[in-house]
mmCIF file of C-alpha atoms in Angstrom:
data_model
loop_
_atom_site.group_PDB
_atom_site.id
_atom_site.type_symbol
_atom_site.label_atom_id
_atom_site.label_comp_id
_atom_site.label_asym_id
_atom_site.label_seq_id
_atom_site.Cartn_x
_atom_site.Cartn_y
_atom_site.Cartn_z
ATOM 1 C CA MET A 1 -0.004 -0.114 0.056
ATOM 2 C CA ARG A 2 1.309 3.396 -0.979
ATOM 3 C CA ALA A 3 1.848 6.023 1.620
ATOM 4 C CA ARG A 4 -0.287 9.163 1.271
ATOM 5 C CA ASN A 5 0.912 12.791 1.875
ATOM 6 C CA ALA A 6 -1.109 13.447 5.004
ATOM 7 C CA SER A 7 -1.137 17.270 4.518
ATOM 8 C CA HIS A 8 -2.177 17.033 0.930
ATOM 9 C CA GLU A 9 -4.880 14.404 1.597
ATOM 10 C CA GLN A 10 -6.249 16.511 4.441
ATOM 11 C CA LYS A 11 -6.838 19.385 2.061
ATOM 12 C CA ARG A 12 -8.348 17.094 -0.614
ATOM 13 C CA GLN A 13 -10.758 15.501 1.765
ATOM 14 C CA ALA A 14 -11.727 18.946 3.222
ATOM 15 C CA PHE A 15 -12.501 20.424 -0.134
ATOM 16 C CA TYR A 16 -14.403 17.473 -1.680
ATOM 17 C CA GLU A 17 -16.356 16.880 1.430
ATOM 18 C CA THR A 18 -18.107 20.305 0.735
ATOM 19 C CA VAL A 19 -19.418 18.999 -2.685
ATOM 20 C CA PRO A 20 -22.723 17.395 -2.052
ATOM 21 C CA ALA A 21 -23.205 13.693 -2.890
ATOM 22 C CA PHE A 22 -19.890 13.380 -4.688
ATOM 23 C CA TRP A 23 -17.669 10.349 -4.924
ATOM 24 C CA HIS A 24 -14.153 11.850 -4.524
ATOM 25 C CA ASP A 25 -13.048 8.505 -3.406
ATOM 26 C CA LEU A 26 -14.007 5.261 -5.117
ATOM 27 C CA PHE A 27 -13.559 1.714 -3.705
ATOM 28 C CA GLY A 28 -11.186 3.096 -1.114
ATOM 29 C CA GLU A 29 -8.924 4.795 -3.562
ATOM 30 C CA PRO A 30 -8.736 8.526 -4.597
ATOM 31 C CA TYR A 31 -10.771 9.380 -7.667
ATOM 32 C CA ALA A 32 -10.907 13.266 -7.684
ATOM 33 C CA LEU A 33 -7.660 14.857 -7.570
ATOM 34 C CA TYR A 34 -6.807 17.947 -5.518
ATOM 35 C CA ASP A 35 -5.070 19.834 -8.305
ATOM 36 C CA VAL A 36 -5.867 21.802 -11.488
ATOM 37 C CA TYR A 37 -4.478 21.263 -14.935
ATOM 38 C CA SER A 38 -3.955 24.685 -16.571
ATOM 39 C CA ILE A 39 -5.285 25.192 -20.165
ATOM 40 C CA THR A 40 -5.531 28.224 -22.302
ATOM 41 C CA GLU A 41 -8.704 29.796 -23.802
ATOM 42 C CA GLU A 42 -7.214 28.827 -27.258
ATOM 43 C CA GLU A 43 -6.954 25.163 -26.154
ATOM 44 C CA ALA A 44 -10.624 25.302 -24.753
ATOM 45 C CA ALA A 45 -11.915 26.744 -27.957
ATOM 46 C CA ALA A 46 -9.967 24.143 -30.056
ATOM 47 C CA ILE A 47 -11.515 21.357 -28.031
ATOM 48 C CA ARG A 48 -15.014 22.569 -28.618
ATOM 49 C CA THR A 49 -14.441 23.175 -32.369
ATOM 50 C CA ALA A 50 -13.119 19.625 -32.646
ATOM 51 C CA THR A 51 -16.090 18.249 -30.772
ATOM 52 C CA ASP A 52 -18.602 20.168 -32.869
ATOM 53 C CA ARG A 53 -17.185 18.867 -36.020
ATOM 54 C CA ILE A 54 -17.058 15.289 -34.762
ATOM 55 C CA ALA A 55 -20.687 15.520 -33.627
ATOM 56 C CA ALA A 56 -21.783 16.877 -36.932
ATOM 57 C CA ILE A 57 -20.215 13.978 -38.696
ATOM 58 C CA TYR A 58 -22.040 11.497 -36.416
ATOM 59 C CA ASP A 59 -25.359 13.381 -36.815
ATOM 60 C CA LYS A 60 -24.995 13.297 -40.665
ATOM 61 C CA THR A 61 -24.334 9.493 -40.506
ATOM 62 C CA ALA A 62 -27.213 8.608 -38.169
ATOM 63 C CA PRO A 63 -30.016 8.926 -40.777
ATOM 64 C CA LEU A 64 -27.905 6.786 -43.187
ATOM 65 C CA LEU A 65 -27.626 4.168 -40.319
ATOM 66 C CA ARG A 66 -31.503 4.141 -40.085
ATOM 67 C CA SER A 67 -31.771 3.436 -43.810
ATOM 68 C CA LEU A 68 -29.466 0.406 -43.768
ATOM 69 C CA PRO A 69 -30.798 -3.111 -44.001
ATOM 70 C CA ASP A 70 -30.919 -4.919 -40.679
ATOM 71 C CA GLU A 71 -28.216 -7.389 -41.895
ATOM 72 C CA THR A 72 -25.787 -4.490 -42.466
ATOM 73 C CA LEU A 73 -26.531 -3.138 -38.974
ATOM 74 C CA THR A 74 -25.723 -6.581 -37.358
ATOM 75 C CA GLU A 75 -22.491 -6.487 -39.342
ATOM 76 C CA LEU A 76 -21.687 -3.215 -37.495
ATOM 77 C CA GLY A 77 -22.132 -4.974 -34.218
ATOM 78 C CA ILE A 78 -25.723 -3.730 -33.523
ATOM 79 C CA PRO A 79 -27.348 -6.536 -31.545
ATOM 80 C CA ALA A 80 -30.218 -7.980 -33.845
ATOM 81 C CA GLU A 81 -32.564 -7.964 -30.849
ATOM 82 C CA SER A 82 -32.339 -4.117 -30.579
ATOM 83 C CA ILE A 83 -32.977 -3.222 -34.201
ATOM 84 C CA PRO A 84 -36.760 -3.199 -34.298
ATOM 85 C CA TYR A 85 -36.667 -0.510 -31.530
ATOM 86 C CA ILE A 86 -33.716 1.886 -32.451
ATOM 87 C CA LYS A 87 -34.589 3.259 -35.972
ATOM 88 C CA THR A 88 -37.385 5.454 -34.828
ATOM 89 C CA LYS A 89 -36.214 9.049 -33.991
ATOM 90 C CA PRO A 90 -38.418 10.646 -31.486
ATOM 91 C CA LEU A 91 -36.380 14.032 -31.167
ATOM 92 C CA THR A 92 -35.305 16.560 -33.697
ATOM 93 C CA GLN A 93 -31.715 16.060 -32.485
ATOM 94 C CA GLU A 94 -29.865 12.854 -32.552
ATOM 95 C CA GLY A 95 -29.073 12.902 -28.813
ATOM 96 C CA VAL A 96 -29.475 14.829 -25.570
ATOM 97 C CA ILE A 97 -26.310 14.151 -23.754
ATOM 98 C CA ARG A 98 -23.279 12.556 -25.524
ATOM 99 C CA ARG A 99 -19.644 12.362 -24.769
ATOM 100 C CA VAL A 100 -16.778 12.414 -27.238
ATOM 101 C CA ASP A 101 -13.388 11.250 -25.989
ATOM 102 C CA LEU A 102 -10.415 13.177 -27.505
ATOM 103 C CA VAL A 103 -6.711 13.096 -27.438
ATOM 104 C CA LYS A 104 -4.241 15.906 -28.110
ATOM 105 C CA THR A 105 -1.701 15.137 -30.754
ATOM 106 C CA PRO A 106 0.972 16.966 -32.622
ATOM 107 C CA ASP A 107 -1.531 17.072 -35.521
ATOM 108 C CA GLY A 108 -4.350 18.619 -33.391
ATOM 109 C CA TRP A 109 -7.251 16.903 -31.505
ATOM 110 C CA LYS A 110 -8.063 13.377 -32.545
ATOM 111 C CA HIS A 111 -11.132 11.305 -31.732
ATOM 112 C CA PHE A 112 -11.129 7.927 -29.919
ATOM 113 C CA GLU A 113 -14.861 7.138 -29.612
ATOM 114 C CA ILE A 114 -18.269 8.536 -28.633
ATOM 115 C CA ASN A 115 -20.631 7.479 -25.899
ATOM 116 C CA ALA A 116 -23.946 8.333 -27.408
ATOM 117 C CA ASP A 117 -26.173 6.214 -25.226
ATOM 118 C CA THR A 118 -25.295 6.317 -21.668
ATOM 119 C CA PRO A 119 -22.401 8.619 -20.889
ATOM 120 C CA THR A 120 -20.771 9.203 -17.574
ATOM 121 C CA PHE A 121 -18.412 11.861 -16.300
ATOM 122 C CA ILE A 122 -21.312 14.350 -16.206
ATOM 123 C CA TYR A 123 -21.411 15.772 -12.506
ATOM 124 C CA GLU A 124 -17.691 16.066 -12.584
ATOM 125 C CA LEU A 125 -17.582 18.236 -15.614
ATOM 126 C CA PHE A 126 -20.753 20.363 -15.447
ATOM 127 C CA HIS A 127 -20.619 21.093 -11.704
ATOM 128 C CA VAL A 128 -17.558 19.954 -9.787
ATOM 129 C CA ASN A 129 -14.828 21.136 -12.214
ATOM 130 C CA GLY A 130 -16.007 24.700 -11.778
ATOM 131 C CA LEU A 131 -15.873 24.416 -7.975
ATOM 132 C CA ALA A 132 -12.242 23.169 -8.129
ATOM 133 C CA ALA A 133 -11.124 25.538 -10.701
ATOM 134 C CA ARG A 134 -12.306 28.539 -8.725
ATOM 135 C CA HIS A 135 -10.947 27.086 -5.451
ATOM 136 C CA PHE A 136 -7.508 27.154 -7.045
ATOM 137 C CA GLY A 137 -7.988 30.644 -8.547
ATOM 138 C CA TYR A 138 -8.629 29.551 -12.104
ATOM 139 C CA LYS A 139 -11.552 30.286 -14.488
ATOM 140 C CA ASP A 140 -13.903 27.407 -15.127
ATOM 141 C CA PRO A 141 -13.710 26.483 -18.815
ATOM 142 C CA ASN A 142 -17.272 25.028 -18.595
ATOM 143 C CA ALA A 143 -18.956 28.069 -17.261
ATOM 144 C CA GLY A 144 -22.460 28.330 -18.569
ATOM 145 C CA SER A 145 -22.595 24.526 -19.473
ATOM 146 C CA GLU A 146 -24.755 23.606 -16.496
ATOM 147 C CA LEU A 147 -27.534 25.882 -17.830
ATOM 148 C CA ALA A 148 -27.187 24.297 -21.251
ATOM 149 C CA LEU A 149 -27.581 20.839 -19.653
ATOM 150 C CA GLN A 150 -30.577 21.828 -17.902
ATOM 151 C CA THR A 151 -32.101 23.438 -21.017
ATOM 152 C CA ALA A 152 -31.472 20.350 -22.974
ATOM 153 C CA ILE A 153 -33.031 17.858 -20.560
ATOM 154 C CA ARG A 154 -36.059 20.144 -20.253
ATOM 155 C CA ARG A 155 -36.428 20.532 -24.097
ATOM 156 C CA ALA A 156 -36.248 16.758 -24.506
ATOM 157 C CA VAL A 157 -39.034 16.309 -22.043
ATOM 158 C CA ARG A 158 -41.186 18.829 -23.797
ATOM 159 C CA GLU A 159 -40.470 17.075 -27.217
ATOM 160 C CA LEU A 160 -41.282 13.536 -25.821
ATOM 161 C CA TRP A 161 -44.499 14.670 -24.054
ATOM 162 C CA ASN A 162 -47.395 15.997 -26.003
ATOM 163 C CA SER A 163 -49.960 16.361 -23.353
ATOM 164 C CA ARG A 164 -50.929 19.486 -21.418
ATOM 165 C CA GLN A 165 -50.873 17.404 -18.253
ATOM 166 C CA ALA A 166 -47.286 17.366 -16.611
ATOM 167 C CA PRO A 167 -45.598 13.994 -17.186
ATOM 168 C CA LYS A 168 -44.256 11.739 -14.619
ATOM 169 C CA VAL A 169 -40.557 11.920 -14.922
ATOM 170 C CA VAL A 170 -38.262 9.464 -13.303
ATOM 171 C CA PHE A 171 -34.383 9.445 -13.150
ATOM 172 C CA THR A 172 -32.986 5.985 -12.366
ATOM 173 C CA ALA A 173 -29.737 4.085 -11.829
ATOM 174 C CA HIS A 174 -28.370 1.239 -9.747
ATOM 175 C CA SER A 175 -28.525 2.589 -6.339
ATOM 176 C CA ASP A 176 -25.645 0.438 -5.083
ATOM 177 C CA HIS A 177 -23.366 2.005 -7.540
ATOM 178 C CA GLU A 178 -22.260 5.466 -5.900
ATOM 179 C CA GLU A 179 -21.107 7.115 -9.090
ATOM 180 C CA ASP A 180 -24.195 6.234 -11.102
ATOM 181 C CA TRP A 181 -26.622 6.864 -8.413
ATOM 182 C CA ASN A 182 -25.394 10.273 -7.310
ATOM 183 C CA THR A 183 -25.087 11.295 -11.098
ATOM 184 C CA ALA A 184 -28.877 10.451 -11.595
ATOM 185 C CA LEU A 185 -29.575 12.481 -8.435
ATOM 186 C CA TYR A 186 -27.621 15.397 -9.901
ATOM 187 C CA LEU A 187 -29.421 15.219 -13.214
ATOM 188 C CA GLY A 188 -32.695 15.316 -11.428
ATOM 189 C CA ARG A 189 -31.674 18.428 -9.456
ATOM 190 C CA THR A 190 -30.404 20.056 -12.649
ATOM 191 C CA PHE A 191 -33.762 19.268 -14.478
ATOM 192 C CA GLY A 192 -35.478 21.209 -11.602
ATOM 193 C CA TYR A 193 -38.957 20.330 -12.353
ATOM 194 C CA PRO A 194 -41.140 17.843 -10.458
ATOM 195 C CA HIS A 195 -39.596 14.298 -10.690
ATOM 196 C CA GLU A 196 -38.421 11.304 -8.769
ATOM 197 C CA THR A 197 -35.253 9.436 -8.492
ATOM 198 C CA ILE A 198 -35.913 5.728 -8.057
ATOM 199 C CA PRO A 199 -33.373 2.746 -7.967
ATOM 200 C CA LEU A 200 -33.600 0.685 -11.102
ATOM 201 C CA ASP A 201 -34.549 -2.461 -9.178
ATOM 202 C CA GLN A 202 -37.650 -0.778 -7.725
ATOM 203 C CA LEU A 203 -39.188 0.121 -10.987
ATOM 204 C CA GLN A 204 -42.078 -2.190 -11.904
ATOM 205 C CA LEU A 205 -42.836 -3.221 -15.500
ATOM 206 C CA ILE A 206 -46.260 -4.604 -16.558
ATOM 207 C CA GLU A 207 -46.145 -6.042 -20.041
ATOM 208 C CA GLU A 208 -48.075 -4.002 -22.601
ATOM 209 C CA GLU A 209 -49.083 -1.497 -19.971
ATOM 210 C CA GLY A 210 -46.272 0.571 -18.891
ATOM 211 C CA LEU A 211 -43.465 1.180 -16.240
ATOM 212 C CA PHE A 212 -44.473 2.043 -12.818
ATOM 213 C CA THR A 213 -43.022 3.514 -9.656
ATOM 214 C CA PRO A 214 -43.084 1.544 -6.454
ATOM 215 C CA ASP A 215 -46.156 3.505 -5.546
ATOM 216 C CA GLY A 216 -47.983 2.429 -8.764
ATOM 217 C CA GLU A 217 -47.692 5.721 -10.618
ATOM 218 C CA LYS A 218 -47.299 5.205 -14.364
ATOM 219 C CA ILE A 219 -43.886 6.686 -15.637
ATOM 220 C CA ASP A 220 -44.177 8.777 -18.726
ATOM 221 C CA ILE A 221 -40.401 9.664 -19.316
ATOM 222 C CA LEU A 222 -37.478 7.770 -17.910
ATOM 223 C CA TYR A 223 -33.877 8.938 -17.733
ATOM 224 C CA ARG A 224 -31.755 5.795 -17.588
ATOM 225 C CA GLN A 225 -28.340 7.150 -16.406
ATOM 226 C CA THR A 226 -26.523 3.760 -16.917
ATOM 227 C CA TYR A 227 -28.851 0.993 -18.386
ATOM 228 C CA PRO A 228 -26.999 0.630 -21.735
ATOM 229 C CA ILE A 229 -29.213 -1.181 -24.464
ATOM 230 C CA GLU A 230 -26.479 -3.802 -25.107
ATOM 231 C CA HIS A 231 -27.095 -4.850 -21.494
ATOM 232 C CA LEU A 232 -30.870 -4.206 -21.411
ATOM 233 C CA ILE A 233 -31.700 -6.565 -24.303
ATOM 234 C CA ASN A 234 -30.390 -9.491 -22.246
ATOM 235 C CA ASP A 235 -31.977 -8.479 -18.984
ATOM 236 C CA LYS A 236 -34.425 -11.035 -17.569
ATOM 237 C CA SER A 237 -36.618 -11.188 -14.409
ATOM 238 C CA GLU A 238 -36.318 -13.997 -11.838
ATOM 239 C CA ASP A 239 -39.258 -15.729 -13.661
ATOM 240 C CA GLY A 240 -37.424 -15.613 -17.035
ATOM 241 C CA THR A 241 -39.429 -12.654 -18.329
ATOM 242 C CA ALA A 242 -37.359 -10.645 -20.894
ATOM 243 C CA ILE A 243 -37.950 -7.365 -19.153
ATOM 244 C CA GLY A 244 -35.434 -5.544 -21.151
ATOM 245 C CA ILE A 245 -37.074 -6.369 -24.392
ATOM 246 C CA GLU A 246 -40.547 -5.638 -22.861
ATOM 247 C CA LEU A 247 -39.266 -2.114 -21.866
ATOM 248 C CA LEU A 248 -38.087 -1.454 -25.479
ATOM 249 C CA LYS A 249 -41.518 -2.554 -26.600
ATOM 250 C CA LEU A 250 -43.141 -0.039 -24.246
ATOM 251 C CA VAL A 251 -40.913 2.669 -25.916
ATOM 252 C CA LYS A 252 -41.801 1.590 -29.419
ATOM 253 C CA ASP A 253 -45.674 1.462 -28.630
ATOM 254 C CA GLU A 254 -45.191 5.122 -27.059
ATOM 255 C CA LYS A 255 -46.249 3.970 -23.634
ATOM 256 C CA LEU A 256 -42.834 5.173 -22.325
ATOM 257 C CA ALA A 257 -40.243 7.589 -23.460
ATOM 258 C CA VAL A 258 -36.619 7.359 -22.493
ATOM 259 C CA ILE A 259 -33.566 9.701 -22.493
ATOM 260 C CA ASN A 260 -31.309 9.416 -24.143
ATOM 261 C CA PRO A 261 -33.671 8.097 -26.946
ATOM 262 C CA LEU A 262 -33.087 4.571 -28.142
ATOM 263 C CA SER A 263 -32.134 5.929 -31.501
ATOM 264 C CA SER A 264 -28.955 7.170 -29.779
ATOM 265 C CA PHE A 265 -27.743 3.674 -29.643
ATOM 266 C CA LEU A 266 -27.296 3.448 -33.351
ATOM 267 C CA LEU A 267 -24.061 5.709 -32.914
ATOM 268 C CA GLN A 268 -22.835 3.676 -29.917
ATOM 269 C CA SER A 269 -21.012 1.001 -31.877
ATOM 270 C CA LYS A 270 -17.437 1.810 -32.529
ATOM 271 C CA ALA A 271 -17.839 0.014 -35.877
ATOM 272 C CA VAL A 272 -19.779 3.131 -36.964
ATOM 273 C CA GLN A 273 -16.309 4.861 -37.014
ATOM 274 C CA ALA A 274 -15.138 2.269 -39.378
ATOM 275 C CA LEU A 275 -18.118 3.052 -41.623
ATOM 276 C CA ILE A 276 -17.332 6.727 -41.426
ATOM 277 C CA TRP A 277 -13.576 6.105 -42.135
ATOM 278 C CA GLY A 278 -14.410 3.850 -45.040
ATOM 279 C CA LEU A 279 -16.717 6.542 -46.738
ATOM 280 C CA HIS A 280 -13.989 9.117 -46.130
ATOM 281 C CA GLU A 281 -11.030 7.098 -47.421
ATOM 282 C CA SER A 282 -13.117 6.298 -50.646
ATOM 283 C CA ASN A 283 -13.734 10.096 -50.903
ATOM 284 C CA HIS A 284 -17.572 9.101 -51.066
ATOM 285 C CA ALA A 285 -19.881 11.927 -51.972
ATOM 286 C CA PHE A 286 -22.045 11.253 -48.908
ATOM 287 C CA PHE A 287 -19.556 13.795 -47.176
ATOM 288 C CA ASN A 288 -18.909 17.077 -48.697
ATOM 289 C CA GLU A 289 -15.531 18.593 -48.973
ATOM 290 C CA THR A 290 -15.658 20.361 -45.649
ATOM 291 C CA GLU A 291 -16.795 17.159 -43.935
ATOM 292 C CA HIS A 292 -14.076 15.122 -45.395
ATOM 293 C CA GLU A 293 -11.574 17.638 -44.105
ATOM 294 C CA TRP A 294 -13.015 17.382 -40.593
ATOM 295 C CA ILE A 295 -12.846 13.607 -40.712
ATOM 296 C CA ARG A 296 -9.289 13.733 -41.844
ATOM 297 C CA ASP A 297 -8.462 16.245 -39.126
ATOM 298 C CA HIS A 298 -10.113 14.569 -36.244
ATOM 299 C CA TYR A 299 -10.921 10.894 -36.895
ATOM 300 C CA LEU A 300 -8.416 8.113 -36.612
ATOM 301 C CA PRO A 301 -8.206 5.377 -39.298
ATOM 302 C CA THR A 302 -10.611 2.661 -38.073
ATOM 303 C CA TYR A 303 -11.473 -0.696 -39.720
ATOM 304 C CA LEU A 304 -13.232 -3.943 -39.015
ATOM 305 C CA GLU A 305 -9.890 -5.878 -39.637
ATOM 306 C CA ASN A 306 -6.331 -5.306 -38.705
ATOM 307 C CA GLU A 307 -4.929 -5.964 -42.263
ATOM 308 C CA PRO A 308 -4.584 -2.334 -43.323
ATOM 309 C CA PHE A 309 -2.290 -1.589 -40.306
ATOM 310 C CA LEU A 310 -0.243 -4.806 -40.896
ATOM 311 C CA LYS A 311 0.331 -3.855 -44.476
ATOM 312 C CA LYS A 312 1.630 -0.353 -43.469
ATOM 313 C CA GLY A 313 3.426 -1.626 -40.375
ATOM 314 C CA VAL A 314 1.560 0.745 -38.130
ATOM 315 C CA LYS A 315 0.780 0.439 -34.435
ATOM 316 C CA TYR A 316 -2.869 -0.183 -33.788
ATOM 317 C CA VAL A 317 -5.506 -0.946 -31.053
ATOM 318 C CA GLU A 318 -8.112 -3.665 -30.988
ATOM 319 C CA LYS A 319 -11.446 -2.452 -29.386
ATOM 320 C CA PRO A 320 -14.739 -4.132 -28.752
ATOM 321 C CA ALA A 321 -17.524 -2.352 -30.551
ATOM 322 C CA PHE A 322 -19.460 -1.811 -27.299
ATOM 323 C CA GLY A 323 -16.553 -1.871 -24.790
ATOM 324 C CA ARG A 324 -16.433 0.662 -21.946
ATOM 325 C CA GLU A 325 -13.830 1.982 -19.421
ATOM 326 C CA GLY A 326 -10.813 0.426 -21.388
ATOM 327 C CA ASP A 327 -12.307 -3.032 -20.939
ATOM 328 C CA THR A 328 -10.999 -5.665 -23.498
ATOM 329 C CA ILE A 329 -8.805 -3.297 -25.254
ATOM 330 C CA THR A 330 -5.361 -4.482 -26.634
ATOM 331 C CA VAL A 331 -2.619 -2.523 -28.235
ATOM 332 C CA PHE A 332 -0.527 -4.206 -30.982
ATOM 333 C CA GLY A 333 2.809 -3.357 -32.505
ATOM 334 C CA PRO A 334 3.445 -2.769 -36.276
ATOM 335 C CA ASP A 335 4.105 -6.602 -36.563
ATOM 336 C CA GLY A 336 0.754 -7.493 -35.055
ATOM 337 C CA GLN A 337 2.209 -8.697 -31.781
ATOM 338 C CA PRO A 338 0.369 -7.491 -28.552
ATOM 339 C CA LEU A 339 2.252 -4.814 -26.492
ATOM 340 C CA GLU A 340 -0.299 -3.960 -23.770
ATOM 341 C CA ALA A 341 -3.741 -5.142 -22.762
ATOM 342 C CA ASN A 342 -6.401 -4.306 -20.167
ATOM 343 C CA LYS A 343 -6.697 -7.214 -17.796
ATOM 344 C CA LEU A 344 -10.595 -7.075 -17.998
ATOM 345 C CA LYS A 345 -12.100 -9.148 -20.884
ATOM 346 C CA THR A 346 -15.714 -8.550 -20.399
ATOM 347 C CA TYR A 347 -16.369 -7.841 -24.036
ATOM 348 C CA ASP A 348 -14.196 -10.620 -25.496
ATOM 349 C CA ASP A 349 -17.251 -11.980 -27.518
ATOM 350 C CA SER A 350 -17.949 -8.530 -28.965
ATOM 351 C CA LEU A 351 -17.263 -7.521 -32.596
ATOM 352 C CA LYS A 352 -13.908 -6.012 -32.770
ATOM 353 C CA VAL A 353 -12.849 -2.789 -34.479
ATOM 354 C CA TYR A 354 -9.150 -1.809 -35.174
ATOM 355 C CA GLN A 355 -8.051 1.813 -34.849
ATOM 356 C CA GLN A 356 -4.767 3.465 -35.438
ATOM 357 C CA HIS A 357 -2.793 3.763 -32.197
ATOM 358 C CA GLN A 358 -2.395 7.222 -30.744
ATOM 359 C CA ASP A 359 -0.423 7.733 -27.605
ATOM 360 C CA LEU A 360 -2.016 9.768 -24.926
ATOM 361 C CA PRO A 361 -0.071 12.857 -23.707
ATOM 362 C CA ALA A 362 1.729 12.541 -20.357
ATOM 363 C CA ALA A 363 1.716 15.116 -17.679
ATOM 364 C CA ALA A 364 2.867 15.434 -14.085
ATOM 365 C CA ILE A 365 0.006 15.521 -11.711
ATOM 366 C CA GLN A 366 -0.444 16.057 -7.883
ATOM 367 C CA THR A 367 -1.951 12.861 -6.271
ATOM 368 C CA PRO A 368 -2.315 12.151 -2.611
ATOM 369 C CA PHE A 369 0.767 9.907 -3.077
ATOM 370 C CA GLY A 370 2.895 12.856 -4.399
ATOM 371 C CA LYS A 371 3.807 13.854 -7.963
ATOM 372 C CA GLU A 372 3.073 11.239 -10.533
ATOM 373 C CA THR A 373 3.028 11.034 -14.317
ATOM 374 C CA ALA A 374 -0.305 10.220 -15.913
ATOM 375 C CA ARG A 375 -1.608 9.876 -19.294
ATOM 376 C CA LEU A 376 -4.459 12.439 -20.170
ATOM 377 C CA LEU A 377 -7.779 11.731 -22.048
ATOM 378 C CA ILE A 378 -10.291 14.456 -22.614
ATOM 379 C CA GLY A 379 -14.016 13.840 -22.364
ATOM 380 C CA SER A 380 -15.940 16.470 -24.181
ATOM 381 C CA PHE A 381 -19.822 16.638 -24.017
ATOM 382 C CA VAL A 382 -22.126 17.308 -26.830
ATOM 383 C CA ILE A 383 -25.503 18.730 -25.522
ATOM 384 C CA GLY A 384 -27.938 18.445 -28.224
ATOM 385 C CA GLN A 385 -25.818 19.454 -31.189
ATOM 386 C CA LYS A 386 -23.421 21.766 -29.340
ATOM 387 C CA ALA A 387 -20.091 21.135 -27.506
ATOM 388 C CA GLU A 388 -20.271 22.043 -23.936
ATOM 389 C CA ALA A 389 -18.458 20.902 -20.749
ATOM 390 C CA PHE A 390 -15.217 18.887 -21.068
ATOM 391 C CA GLY A 391 -12.658 17.693 -18.705
ATOM 392 C CA ILE A 392 -9.728 15.289 -18.012
ATOM 393 C CA ARG A 393 -9.326 11.693 -16.987
ATOM 394 C CA ALA A 394 -5.829 10.927 -15.824
ATOM 395 C CA GLY A 395 -4.651 7.391 -15.909
ATOM 396 C CA SER A 396 -2.537 4.824 -17.713
ATOM 397 C CA ALA A 397 -1.869 4.305 -21.434
ATOM 398 C CA ILE A 398 -5.250 2.439 -21.600
ATOM 399 C CA THR A 399 -7.640 4.648 -19.862
ATOM 400 C CA GLY A 400 -9.719 2.420 -17.560
ATOM 401 C CA ASN A 401 -12.165 2.765 -14.624
ATOM 402 C CA GLU A 402 -9.149 3.319 -12.293
ATOM 403 C CA ALA A 403 -8.479 6.620 -13.992
ATOM 404 C CA CYS A 404 -8.874 9.818 -11.924
ATOM 405 C CA PHE A 405 -10.800 12.955 -12.406
ATOM 406 C CA LEU A 406 -8.346 15.945 -12.979
ATOM 407 C CA PRO A 407 -10.104 19.305 -12.836
ATOM 408 C CA ALA A 408 -9.088 21.809 -15.593
ATOM 409 C CA GLY A 409 -8.996 25.528 -15.237
ATOM 410 C CA ILE A 410 -8.012 28.623 -17.357
ATOM 411 C CA LYS A 411 -5.538 30.826 -15.560
ATOM 412 C CA PRO A 412 -6.947 34.337 -15.540
ATOM 413 C CA ILE A 413 -4.664 37.148 -16.923
ATOM 414 C CA LYS A 414 -3.560 39.441 -14.314
ATOM 415 C CA LYS A 415 -4.103 43.118 -14.552
ATOM 416 C CA GLY A 416 -1.198 44.915 -15.980
ATOM 417 C CA ALA A 417 0.269 41.792 -17.555
ATOM 418 C CA ASP A 418 1.482 41.819 -21.122
ATOM 419 C CA GLN A 419 -1.485 41.019 -23.508
#
């Protein structure tokens, strides 16, 4: 067990204990760092520009995905059981809350993947980052994003509910998972209108009728903080009822609405990046000249096989189409030999995609154990169609669930300083 710096740890605990319902420690280990990573206004603007462009490419691709035959969608890793439910688009926008993962390179900001279905890292970036930045005398790069988040959730509820009567809105998550549960509570507080936050296992599904609270109230709109569709389709009750599929049927039959909408799941598969890259590499007319430029600038070459990288002798990464938190990721050398792998293999049976390897930048960070070197990954949120809050996860070469939250801030220019 590593020794902690008692003075630093005391300050870290004292600060984060002022943040309501926040998990600054997870599983007995530090999660939120008592430090701020300094960025410039120009860097913040570049992150948002890259995020806007990447999101625009996904948004243009989404209607194409809805038009594809079911067989083609399964080839992109989309579970066949989900396809009858994910082609309907209930909102004017493709998603409400999505997160793009970015890495800073000598050639600008590159895109690793998108979580379009059930993104995490929300409370940290939209609220806690600002508290930490100001605490250390920095400007919050995400100022105003919390209002945008509130507006987006309220707008989605209005679009999904066409009655004059107020809807029954419920936020849900696994109550025994501190991060997910407290994020659901935060989103409910941010929504600000009448709602309930109810543990996932307390919701009651009645086939062909609806989803109900423990008190028997019918739920109109459900925010599922972490109930990803690739897990939901396999969810069964103790008596063997396929409750996940039954929930999807309720949504299809308009007896329940969910946020993010089921259509967001179409963009969740990393194989969609292979489709986008293939259209770009062939200079397909589906994308215009500007869009091809955005893909070239921000997307990494991604394929459904590793052969293109072996031919070129290029280092690459194998990823599961629906993996999360670095799980089941392996880095391969130019000769196709594995160099590094995540110990977790939860998604070993998932369709694999192959993406050009890109090193994460290293930085010295202050931890409870002293100064350490970490690799930095940017999580950048798309709210509706617009880039909003972003922030940093500091971890290893393969960013997993052991990575820490590192607040980011913009150092104010002192009066009288050279402009």
